[in-house]
Short mmCIF file of C-alpha atoms in Angstrom, two decimals:
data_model
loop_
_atom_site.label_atom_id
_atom_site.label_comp_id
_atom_site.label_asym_id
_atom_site.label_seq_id
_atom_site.Cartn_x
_atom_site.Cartn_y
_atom_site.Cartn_z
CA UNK A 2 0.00 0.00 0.00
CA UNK A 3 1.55 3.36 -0.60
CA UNK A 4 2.40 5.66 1.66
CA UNK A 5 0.91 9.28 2.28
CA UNK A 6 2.79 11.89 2.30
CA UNK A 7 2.58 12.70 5.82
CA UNK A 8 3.72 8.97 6.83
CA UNK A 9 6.32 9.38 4.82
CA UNK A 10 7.64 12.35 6.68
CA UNK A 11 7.39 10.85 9.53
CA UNK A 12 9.29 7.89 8.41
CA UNK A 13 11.99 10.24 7.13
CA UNK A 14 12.08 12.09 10.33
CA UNK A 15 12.52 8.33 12.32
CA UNK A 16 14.93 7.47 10.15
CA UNK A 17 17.28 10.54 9.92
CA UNK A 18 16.94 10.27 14.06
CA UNK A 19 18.00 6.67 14.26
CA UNK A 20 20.96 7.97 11.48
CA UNK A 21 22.20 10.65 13.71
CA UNK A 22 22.43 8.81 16.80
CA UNK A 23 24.08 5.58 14.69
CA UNK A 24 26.41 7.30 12.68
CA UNK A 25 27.17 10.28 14.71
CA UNK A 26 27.19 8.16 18.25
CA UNK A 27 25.62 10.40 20.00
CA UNK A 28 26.20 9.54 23.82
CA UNK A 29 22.92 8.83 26.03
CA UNK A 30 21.05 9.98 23.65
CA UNK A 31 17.54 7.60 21.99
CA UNK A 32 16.10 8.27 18.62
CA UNK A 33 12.98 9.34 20.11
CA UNK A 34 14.82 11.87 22.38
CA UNK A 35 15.24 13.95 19.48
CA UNK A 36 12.22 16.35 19.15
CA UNK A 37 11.26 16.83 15.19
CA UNK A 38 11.31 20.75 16.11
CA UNK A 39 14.72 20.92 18.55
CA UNK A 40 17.30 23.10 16.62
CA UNK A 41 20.02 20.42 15.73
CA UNK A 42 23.28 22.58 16.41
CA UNK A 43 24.33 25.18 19.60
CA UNK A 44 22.01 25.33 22.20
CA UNK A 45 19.41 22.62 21.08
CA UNK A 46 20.44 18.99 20.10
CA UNK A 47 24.16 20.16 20.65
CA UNK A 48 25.95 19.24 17.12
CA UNK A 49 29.06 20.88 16.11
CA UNK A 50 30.80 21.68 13.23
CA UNK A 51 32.38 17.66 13.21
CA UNK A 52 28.50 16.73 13.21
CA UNK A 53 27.95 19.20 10.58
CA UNK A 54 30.30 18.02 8.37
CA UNK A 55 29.28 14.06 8.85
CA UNK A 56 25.55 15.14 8.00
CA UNK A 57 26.31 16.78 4.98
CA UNK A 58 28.09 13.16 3.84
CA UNK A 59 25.74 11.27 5.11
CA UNK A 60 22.53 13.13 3.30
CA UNK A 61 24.99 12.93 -0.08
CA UNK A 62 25.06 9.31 0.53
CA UNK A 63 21.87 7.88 2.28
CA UNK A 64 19.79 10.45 -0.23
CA UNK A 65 21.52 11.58 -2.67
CA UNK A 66 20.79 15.03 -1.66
CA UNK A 67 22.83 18.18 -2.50
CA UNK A 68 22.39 21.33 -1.18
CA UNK A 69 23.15 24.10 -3.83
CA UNK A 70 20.79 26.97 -2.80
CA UNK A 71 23.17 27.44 0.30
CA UNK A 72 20.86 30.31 1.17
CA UNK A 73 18.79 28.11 2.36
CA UNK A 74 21.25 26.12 4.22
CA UNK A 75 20.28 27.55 7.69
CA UNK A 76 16.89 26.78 7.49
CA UNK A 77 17.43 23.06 6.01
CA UNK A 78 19.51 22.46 8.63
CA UNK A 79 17.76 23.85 11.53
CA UNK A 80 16.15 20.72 13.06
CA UNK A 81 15.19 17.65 12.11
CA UNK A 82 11.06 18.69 10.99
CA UNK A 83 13.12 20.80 8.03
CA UNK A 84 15.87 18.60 7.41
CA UNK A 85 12.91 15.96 6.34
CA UNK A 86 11.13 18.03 4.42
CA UNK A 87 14.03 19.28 2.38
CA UNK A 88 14.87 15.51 1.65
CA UNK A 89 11.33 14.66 0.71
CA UNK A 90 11.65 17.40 -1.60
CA UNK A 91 14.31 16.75 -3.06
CA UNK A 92 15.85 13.29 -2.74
CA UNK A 93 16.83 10.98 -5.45
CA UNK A 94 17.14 7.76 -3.93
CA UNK A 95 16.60 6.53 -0.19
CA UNK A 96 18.99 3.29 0.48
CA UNK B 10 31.75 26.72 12.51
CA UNK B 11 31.51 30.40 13.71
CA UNK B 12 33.57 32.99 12.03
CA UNK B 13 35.46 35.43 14.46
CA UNK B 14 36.17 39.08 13.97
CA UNK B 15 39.81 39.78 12.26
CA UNK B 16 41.39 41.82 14.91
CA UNK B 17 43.76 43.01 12.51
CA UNK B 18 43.33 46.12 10.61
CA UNK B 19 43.58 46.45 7.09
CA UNK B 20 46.61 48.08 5.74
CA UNK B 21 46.62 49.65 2.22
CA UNK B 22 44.42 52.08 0.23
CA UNK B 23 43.41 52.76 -3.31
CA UNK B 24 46.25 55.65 -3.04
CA UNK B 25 49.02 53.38 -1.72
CA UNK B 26 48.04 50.44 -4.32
CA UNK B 27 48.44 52.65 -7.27
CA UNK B 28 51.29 54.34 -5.99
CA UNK B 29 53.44 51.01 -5.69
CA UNK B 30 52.05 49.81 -9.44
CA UNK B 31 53.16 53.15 -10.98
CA UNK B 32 56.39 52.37 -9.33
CA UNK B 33 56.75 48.57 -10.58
CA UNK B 34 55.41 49.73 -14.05
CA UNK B 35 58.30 51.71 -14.39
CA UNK B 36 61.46 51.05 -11.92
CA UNK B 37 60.59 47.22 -11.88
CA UNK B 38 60.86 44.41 -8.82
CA UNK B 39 63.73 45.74 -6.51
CA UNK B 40 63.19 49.79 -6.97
CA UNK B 41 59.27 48.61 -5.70
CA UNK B 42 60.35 46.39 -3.02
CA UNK B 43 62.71 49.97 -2.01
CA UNK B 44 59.62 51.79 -1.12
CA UNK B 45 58.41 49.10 0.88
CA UNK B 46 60.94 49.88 3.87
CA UNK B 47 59.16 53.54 4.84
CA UNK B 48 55.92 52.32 4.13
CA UNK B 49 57.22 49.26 6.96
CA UNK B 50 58.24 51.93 8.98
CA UNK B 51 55.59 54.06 9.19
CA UNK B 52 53.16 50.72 10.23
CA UNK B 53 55.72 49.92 12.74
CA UNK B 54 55.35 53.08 14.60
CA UNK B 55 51.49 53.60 14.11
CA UNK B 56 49.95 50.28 13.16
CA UNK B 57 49.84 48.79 17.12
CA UNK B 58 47.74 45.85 16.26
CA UNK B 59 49.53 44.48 13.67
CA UNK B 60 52.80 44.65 15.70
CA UNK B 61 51.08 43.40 18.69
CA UNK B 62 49.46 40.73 16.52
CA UNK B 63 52.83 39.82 14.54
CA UNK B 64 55.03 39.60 18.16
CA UNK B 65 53.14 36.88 19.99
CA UNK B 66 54.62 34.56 17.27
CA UNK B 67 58.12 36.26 16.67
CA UNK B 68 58.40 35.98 21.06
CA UNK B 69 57.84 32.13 20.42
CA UNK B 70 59.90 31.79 17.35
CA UNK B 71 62.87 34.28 18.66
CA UNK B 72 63.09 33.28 22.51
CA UNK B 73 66.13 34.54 23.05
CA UNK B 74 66.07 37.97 21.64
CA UNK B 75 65.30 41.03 23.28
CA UNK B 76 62.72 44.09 22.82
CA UNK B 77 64.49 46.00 20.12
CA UNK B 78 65.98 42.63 18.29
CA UNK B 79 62.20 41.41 18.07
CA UNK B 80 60.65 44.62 16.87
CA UNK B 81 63.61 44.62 14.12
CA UNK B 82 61.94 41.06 13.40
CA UNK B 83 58.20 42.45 13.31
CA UNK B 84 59.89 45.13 10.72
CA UNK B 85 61.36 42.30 8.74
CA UNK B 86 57.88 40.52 8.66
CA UNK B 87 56.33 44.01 7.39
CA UNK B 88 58.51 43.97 4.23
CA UNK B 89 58.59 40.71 3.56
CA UNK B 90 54.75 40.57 3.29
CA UNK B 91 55.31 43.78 1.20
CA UNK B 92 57.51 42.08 -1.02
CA UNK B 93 54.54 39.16 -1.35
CA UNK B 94 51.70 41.74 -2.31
CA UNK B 95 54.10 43.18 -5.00
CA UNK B 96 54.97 39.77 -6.21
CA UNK B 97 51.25 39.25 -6.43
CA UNK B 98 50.30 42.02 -8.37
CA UNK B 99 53.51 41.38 -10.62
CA UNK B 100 52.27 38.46 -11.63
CA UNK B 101 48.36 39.69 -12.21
CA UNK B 102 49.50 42.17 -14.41
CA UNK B 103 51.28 40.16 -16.68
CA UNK B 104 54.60 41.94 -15.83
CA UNK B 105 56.85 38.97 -15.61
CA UNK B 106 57.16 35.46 -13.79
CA UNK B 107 58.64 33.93 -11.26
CA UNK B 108 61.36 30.56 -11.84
CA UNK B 109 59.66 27.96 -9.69
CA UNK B 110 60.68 25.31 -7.53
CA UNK B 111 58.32 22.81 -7.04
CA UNK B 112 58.41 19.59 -4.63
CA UNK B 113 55.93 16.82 -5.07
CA UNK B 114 54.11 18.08 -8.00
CA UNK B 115 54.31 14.20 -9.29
CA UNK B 116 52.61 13.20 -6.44
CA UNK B 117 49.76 15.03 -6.19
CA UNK B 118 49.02 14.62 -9.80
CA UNK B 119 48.83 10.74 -8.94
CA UNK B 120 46.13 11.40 -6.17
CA UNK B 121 44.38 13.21 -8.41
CA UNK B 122 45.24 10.53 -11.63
CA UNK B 123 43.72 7.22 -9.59
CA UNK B 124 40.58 8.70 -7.65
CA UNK B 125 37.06 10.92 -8.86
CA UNK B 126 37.55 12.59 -5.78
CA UNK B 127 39.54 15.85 -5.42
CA UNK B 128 41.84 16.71 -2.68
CA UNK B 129 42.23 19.54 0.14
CA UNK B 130 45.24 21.72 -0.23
CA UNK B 131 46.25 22.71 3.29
CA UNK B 132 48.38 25.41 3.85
CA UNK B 133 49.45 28.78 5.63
CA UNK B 134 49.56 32.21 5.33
CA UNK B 135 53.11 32.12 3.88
CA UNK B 136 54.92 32.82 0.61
CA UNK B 137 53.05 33.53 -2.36
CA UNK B 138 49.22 32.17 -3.83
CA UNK B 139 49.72 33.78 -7.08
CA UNK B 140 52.84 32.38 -7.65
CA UNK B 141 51.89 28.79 -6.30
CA UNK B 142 48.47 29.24 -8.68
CA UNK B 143 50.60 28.94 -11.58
CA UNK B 144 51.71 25.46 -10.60
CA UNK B 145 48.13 24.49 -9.71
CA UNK B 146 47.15 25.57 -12.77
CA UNK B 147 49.49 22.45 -14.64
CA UNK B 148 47.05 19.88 -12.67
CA UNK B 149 43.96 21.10 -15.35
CA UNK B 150 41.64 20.76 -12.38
CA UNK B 151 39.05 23.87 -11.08
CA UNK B 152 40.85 25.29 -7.76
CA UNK B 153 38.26 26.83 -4.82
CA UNK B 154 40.03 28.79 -2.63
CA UNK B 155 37.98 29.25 0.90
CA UNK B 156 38.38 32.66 2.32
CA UNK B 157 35.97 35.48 3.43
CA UNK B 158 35.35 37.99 1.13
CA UNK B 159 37.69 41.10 0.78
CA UNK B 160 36.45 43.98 2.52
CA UNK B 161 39.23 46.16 1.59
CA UNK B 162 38.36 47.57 -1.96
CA UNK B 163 42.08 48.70 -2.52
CA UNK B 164 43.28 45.16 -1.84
CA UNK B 165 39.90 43.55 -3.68
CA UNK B 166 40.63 45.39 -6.76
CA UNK B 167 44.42 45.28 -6.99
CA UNK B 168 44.32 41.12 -5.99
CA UNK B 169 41.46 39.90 -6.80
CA UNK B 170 41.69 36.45 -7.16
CA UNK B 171 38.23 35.25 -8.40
CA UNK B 172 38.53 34.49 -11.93
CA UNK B 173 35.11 33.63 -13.38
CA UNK B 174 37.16 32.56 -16.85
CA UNK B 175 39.51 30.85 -15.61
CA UNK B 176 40.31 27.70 -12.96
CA UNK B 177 39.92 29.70 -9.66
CA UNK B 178 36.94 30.29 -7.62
CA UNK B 179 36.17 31.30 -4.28
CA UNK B 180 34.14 29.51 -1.82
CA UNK B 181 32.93 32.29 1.27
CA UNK B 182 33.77 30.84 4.38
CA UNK B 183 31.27 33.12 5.66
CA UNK B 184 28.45 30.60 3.63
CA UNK B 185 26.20 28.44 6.34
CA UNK B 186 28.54 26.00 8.05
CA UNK B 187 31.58 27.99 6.72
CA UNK B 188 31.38 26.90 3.08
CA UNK B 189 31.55 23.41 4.26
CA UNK B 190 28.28 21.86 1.71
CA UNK B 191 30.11 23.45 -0.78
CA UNK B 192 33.43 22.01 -0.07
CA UNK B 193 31.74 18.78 -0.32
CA UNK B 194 29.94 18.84 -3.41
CA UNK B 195 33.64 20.54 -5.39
CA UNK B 196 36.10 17.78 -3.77
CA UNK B 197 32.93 15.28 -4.97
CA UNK B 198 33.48 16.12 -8.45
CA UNK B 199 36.94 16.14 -8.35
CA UNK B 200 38.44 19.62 -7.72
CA UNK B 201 40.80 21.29 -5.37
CA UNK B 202 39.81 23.18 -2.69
CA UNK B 203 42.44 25.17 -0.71
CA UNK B 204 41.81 26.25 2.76
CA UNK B 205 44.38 28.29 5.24
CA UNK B 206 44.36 26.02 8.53
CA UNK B 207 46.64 28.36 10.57
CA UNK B 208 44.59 30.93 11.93
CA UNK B 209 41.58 30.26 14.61
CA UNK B 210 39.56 32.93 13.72
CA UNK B 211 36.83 31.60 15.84
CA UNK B 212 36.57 28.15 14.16
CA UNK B 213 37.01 25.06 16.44
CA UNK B 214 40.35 24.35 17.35
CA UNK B 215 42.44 22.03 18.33
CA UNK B 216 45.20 22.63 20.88
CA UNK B 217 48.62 21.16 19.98
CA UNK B 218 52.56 22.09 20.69
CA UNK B 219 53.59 24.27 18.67
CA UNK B 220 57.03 26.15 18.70
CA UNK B 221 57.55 24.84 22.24
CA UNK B 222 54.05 25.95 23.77
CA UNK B 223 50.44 24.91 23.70
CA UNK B 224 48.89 26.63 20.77
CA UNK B 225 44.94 26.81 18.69
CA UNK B 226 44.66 25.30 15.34
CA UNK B 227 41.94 25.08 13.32
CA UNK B 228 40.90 21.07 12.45
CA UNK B 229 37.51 21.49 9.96
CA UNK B 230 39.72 20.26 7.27
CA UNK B 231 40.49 16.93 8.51
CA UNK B 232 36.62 16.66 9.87
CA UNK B 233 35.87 16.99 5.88
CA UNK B 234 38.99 15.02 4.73
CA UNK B 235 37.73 12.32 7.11
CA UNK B 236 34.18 12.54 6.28
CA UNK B 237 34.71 12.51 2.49
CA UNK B 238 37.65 10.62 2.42
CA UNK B 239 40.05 12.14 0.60
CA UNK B 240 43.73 13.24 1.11
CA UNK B 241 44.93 16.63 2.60
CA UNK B 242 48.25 17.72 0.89
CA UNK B 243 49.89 20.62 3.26
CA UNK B 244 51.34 23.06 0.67
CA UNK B 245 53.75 25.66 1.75
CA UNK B 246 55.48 28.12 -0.72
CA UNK B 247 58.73 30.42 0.15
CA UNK B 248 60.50 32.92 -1.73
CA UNK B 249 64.35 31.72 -1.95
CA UNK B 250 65.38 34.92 -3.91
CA UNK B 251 64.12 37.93 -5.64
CA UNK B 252 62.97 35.87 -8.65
CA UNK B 253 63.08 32.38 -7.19
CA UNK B 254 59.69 30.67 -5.03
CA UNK B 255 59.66 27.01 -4.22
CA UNK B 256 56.49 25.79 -3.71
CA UNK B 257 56.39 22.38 -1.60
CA UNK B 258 53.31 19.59 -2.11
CA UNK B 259 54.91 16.85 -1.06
CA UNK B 260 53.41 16.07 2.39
CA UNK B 261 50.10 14.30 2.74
CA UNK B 262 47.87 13.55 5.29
CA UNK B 263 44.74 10.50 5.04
CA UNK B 264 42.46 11.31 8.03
CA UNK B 265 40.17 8.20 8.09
CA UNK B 266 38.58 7.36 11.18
CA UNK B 267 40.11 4.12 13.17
CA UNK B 268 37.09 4.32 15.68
CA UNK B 269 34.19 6.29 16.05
CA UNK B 270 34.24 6.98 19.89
CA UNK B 271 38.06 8.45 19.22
CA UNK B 272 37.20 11.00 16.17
CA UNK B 273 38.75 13.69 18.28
CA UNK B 274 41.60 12.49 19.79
CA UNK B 275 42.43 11.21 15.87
CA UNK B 276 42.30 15.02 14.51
CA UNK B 277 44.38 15.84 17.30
CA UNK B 278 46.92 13.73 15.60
CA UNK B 279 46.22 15.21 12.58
CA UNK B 280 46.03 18.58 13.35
CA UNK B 281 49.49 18.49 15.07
CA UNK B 282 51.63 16.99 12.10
CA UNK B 283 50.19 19.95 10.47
CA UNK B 284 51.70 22.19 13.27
CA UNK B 285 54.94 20.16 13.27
CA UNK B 286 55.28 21.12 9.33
CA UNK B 287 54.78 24.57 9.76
CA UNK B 288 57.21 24.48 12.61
CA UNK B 289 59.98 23.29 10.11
CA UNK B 290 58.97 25.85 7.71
CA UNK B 291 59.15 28.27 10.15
CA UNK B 292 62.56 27.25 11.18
CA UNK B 293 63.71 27.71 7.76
CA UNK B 294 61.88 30.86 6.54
CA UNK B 295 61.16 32.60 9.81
CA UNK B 296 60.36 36.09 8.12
CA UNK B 297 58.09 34.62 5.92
CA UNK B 298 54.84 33.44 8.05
CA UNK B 299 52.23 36.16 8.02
CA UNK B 300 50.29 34.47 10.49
CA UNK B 301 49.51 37.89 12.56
CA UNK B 302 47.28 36.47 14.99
CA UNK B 303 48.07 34.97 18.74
CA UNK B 304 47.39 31.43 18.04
CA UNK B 305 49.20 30.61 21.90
CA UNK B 306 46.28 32.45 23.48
CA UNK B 307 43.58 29.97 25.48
CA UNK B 308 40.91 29.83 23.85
CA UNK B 309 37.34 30.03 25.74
#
């Protein structure tokens, strides 16, 4: 059965959780700790600019997502809710 | 990736720029490079922060000399980066070249030979980018260079380095994450992407020895060398005579990740060979590391 759009959001937003926490290792930290709307660097979720980096790969890689418009950076990155809407946007393939 | 504020201030105006081009037009290299020492001078006595920025490095590198002996070596740092902004322009214009040394130029064309990916050019604020551009220029591959944009116009239009035609581009390292997406997608498709890594600037840091004391490097380029997985080459150029530059490529770094749980304690490693390279350049070309920053200085 095919998925709505909203489920798949939401399936996005589980997954890029479960991603972060795997491939970044974050310490003592559960997929569903991560609020969809907690800003994912500085004061919210904590990432730095090693975590930055990693993301970037691992969005090339997982989605075959570029950003180009790096305008728009900021806001893709800010938390997880944009982050998955930018992908299901805009990705090419999901592994 | 914050940026920090340059504490530095600019030196040069559309005056001064035009001034020493009329001069090189005419008189040529050395007859330029004579003008250079008043100009020094006159920066010496009224330009505080640079001299305050240039001695926390010459007190490290000089121990043993005194007050007057290290201002003499802040002077000597003045023209030398005087003679680099000439050498610059000399080459822009068209006016003449420069015979150039080159180490490891066969090696870095076989990185870039056997893999898609590009590769991160590491290096310093020392010798000469124009002059090491022509070399670059032999590999046939686009060079990014990362740096924030110009805000002196008198510098921006005399050096301008952005050629649109041509194989060199800028990335802004004032972009979201300091450029970094976009260092990503250009070493993806296979070009070179230079970035300075000796100056803090308010990027992350690592601390490491450093000209016998604890000092601040920057490490985002082996995060993205890791990451990506491709080599960091630390390129250093010097001038070696009035006409002469060597330009070295021949030491390379592979930051890959043994274990997750020890990613920082690995660029640590990293980030210090780096240090330990500069160190030997700046035991061989002392006057010619325009660093002009307090990289020693804790860092909050």
């Amino acid at each position: 059965m095919q998925k709505t759009e909203a489920q798949q959001l939401a399936q996005i937003r589980k997954d890029l959780k479960e991603m972060l926490v795997r491939d970044l290792s974050l310490e003592d930290i559960k997929p569903e700790d991560i609020k969809d709307n907690e800003i994912l660097f500085g004061n919210g979720l904590g990432l730095d600019s090693l975590d930055a980096v990693e993301i970037v790969v691992l969005l090339q890689r997982n989605y075959g997502l570029e950003v180009k418009d790096m305008e728009k950076g900021k806001e893709i990155f800010y938390s997880i809710d944009t982050l998955a809407r930018y992908i299901q946007e805009n990705r090419k393939n999901v592994s | 990736m914050p940026l920090g504020k340059n504490p530095v201030k600019k030196r040069g105006n559309k005056l001064g720029f035009w001034f020493f081009k009329a001069f090189l037009k005419t008189f040529g290299l050395s007859v330029a490079y004579g003008l250079l020492y008043p100009v020094c001078l006159y920066y010496l006595i009224h330009d505080h922060a640079s001299v305050s920025a240039s001695m926390a490095y010459i007190k490290k590198r000089f121990k043993a000399n005194n007050i007057f002996q290290r201002i003499c070596c802040v002077y000597k740092l003045f023209i030398n980066q005087g003679k680099n902004l000439i050498d610059r322009y000399y080459v822009i214009s068209g006016q003449g070249e420069f015979d150039i040394e080159i180490y490891g130029y066969d090696r870095i064309k076989s990185l870039l030979d056997n893999s898609q990916k590009g590769i991160i050019l590491l290096t310093a604020h020392v010798g000469n980018w124009q002059v090491t551009m022509t070399v670059l220029k032999r590999l046939g591959r686009t060079v990014y260079l990362l740096m924030a944009p110009e805000d002196n116009i008198a510098v921006k239009n005399t050096l301008d380095v952005d050629d649109e035609k041509g194989r060199v581009k800028i990335i802004s390292s004032e972009n979201f994450l300091s450029g970094v997406i976009e260092i990503i997608n250009v070493i993806n498709q296979g070009s070179l992407v230079s970035i300075m890594g000796d100056r803090g600037d308010g990027y992350d840091c690592k601390e490491v020895n450093f000209l016998g004391e604890k000092a601040n490097f920057p490490y985002g380029v082996f995060s993205i060398a890791a990451a990506v997985q491709c080599p960091v080459v630390i390129l250093l150029s010097a001038k070696t005579s009035t006409k002469k530059y060597f330009v070295d490529v021949s030491h390379v770094i592979y930051p890959r990740y043994s274990s997750k749980n020890k990613k920082h304690e690995e660029i640590t490693v990293w980030v210090q060979e780096f240090a330990r390279t500069l160190e030997d350049y700046t035991a061989k070309y002392p006057f010619q590391w325009f660093v002009f920053r307090d990289l020693w200085k804790r860092q909050n």
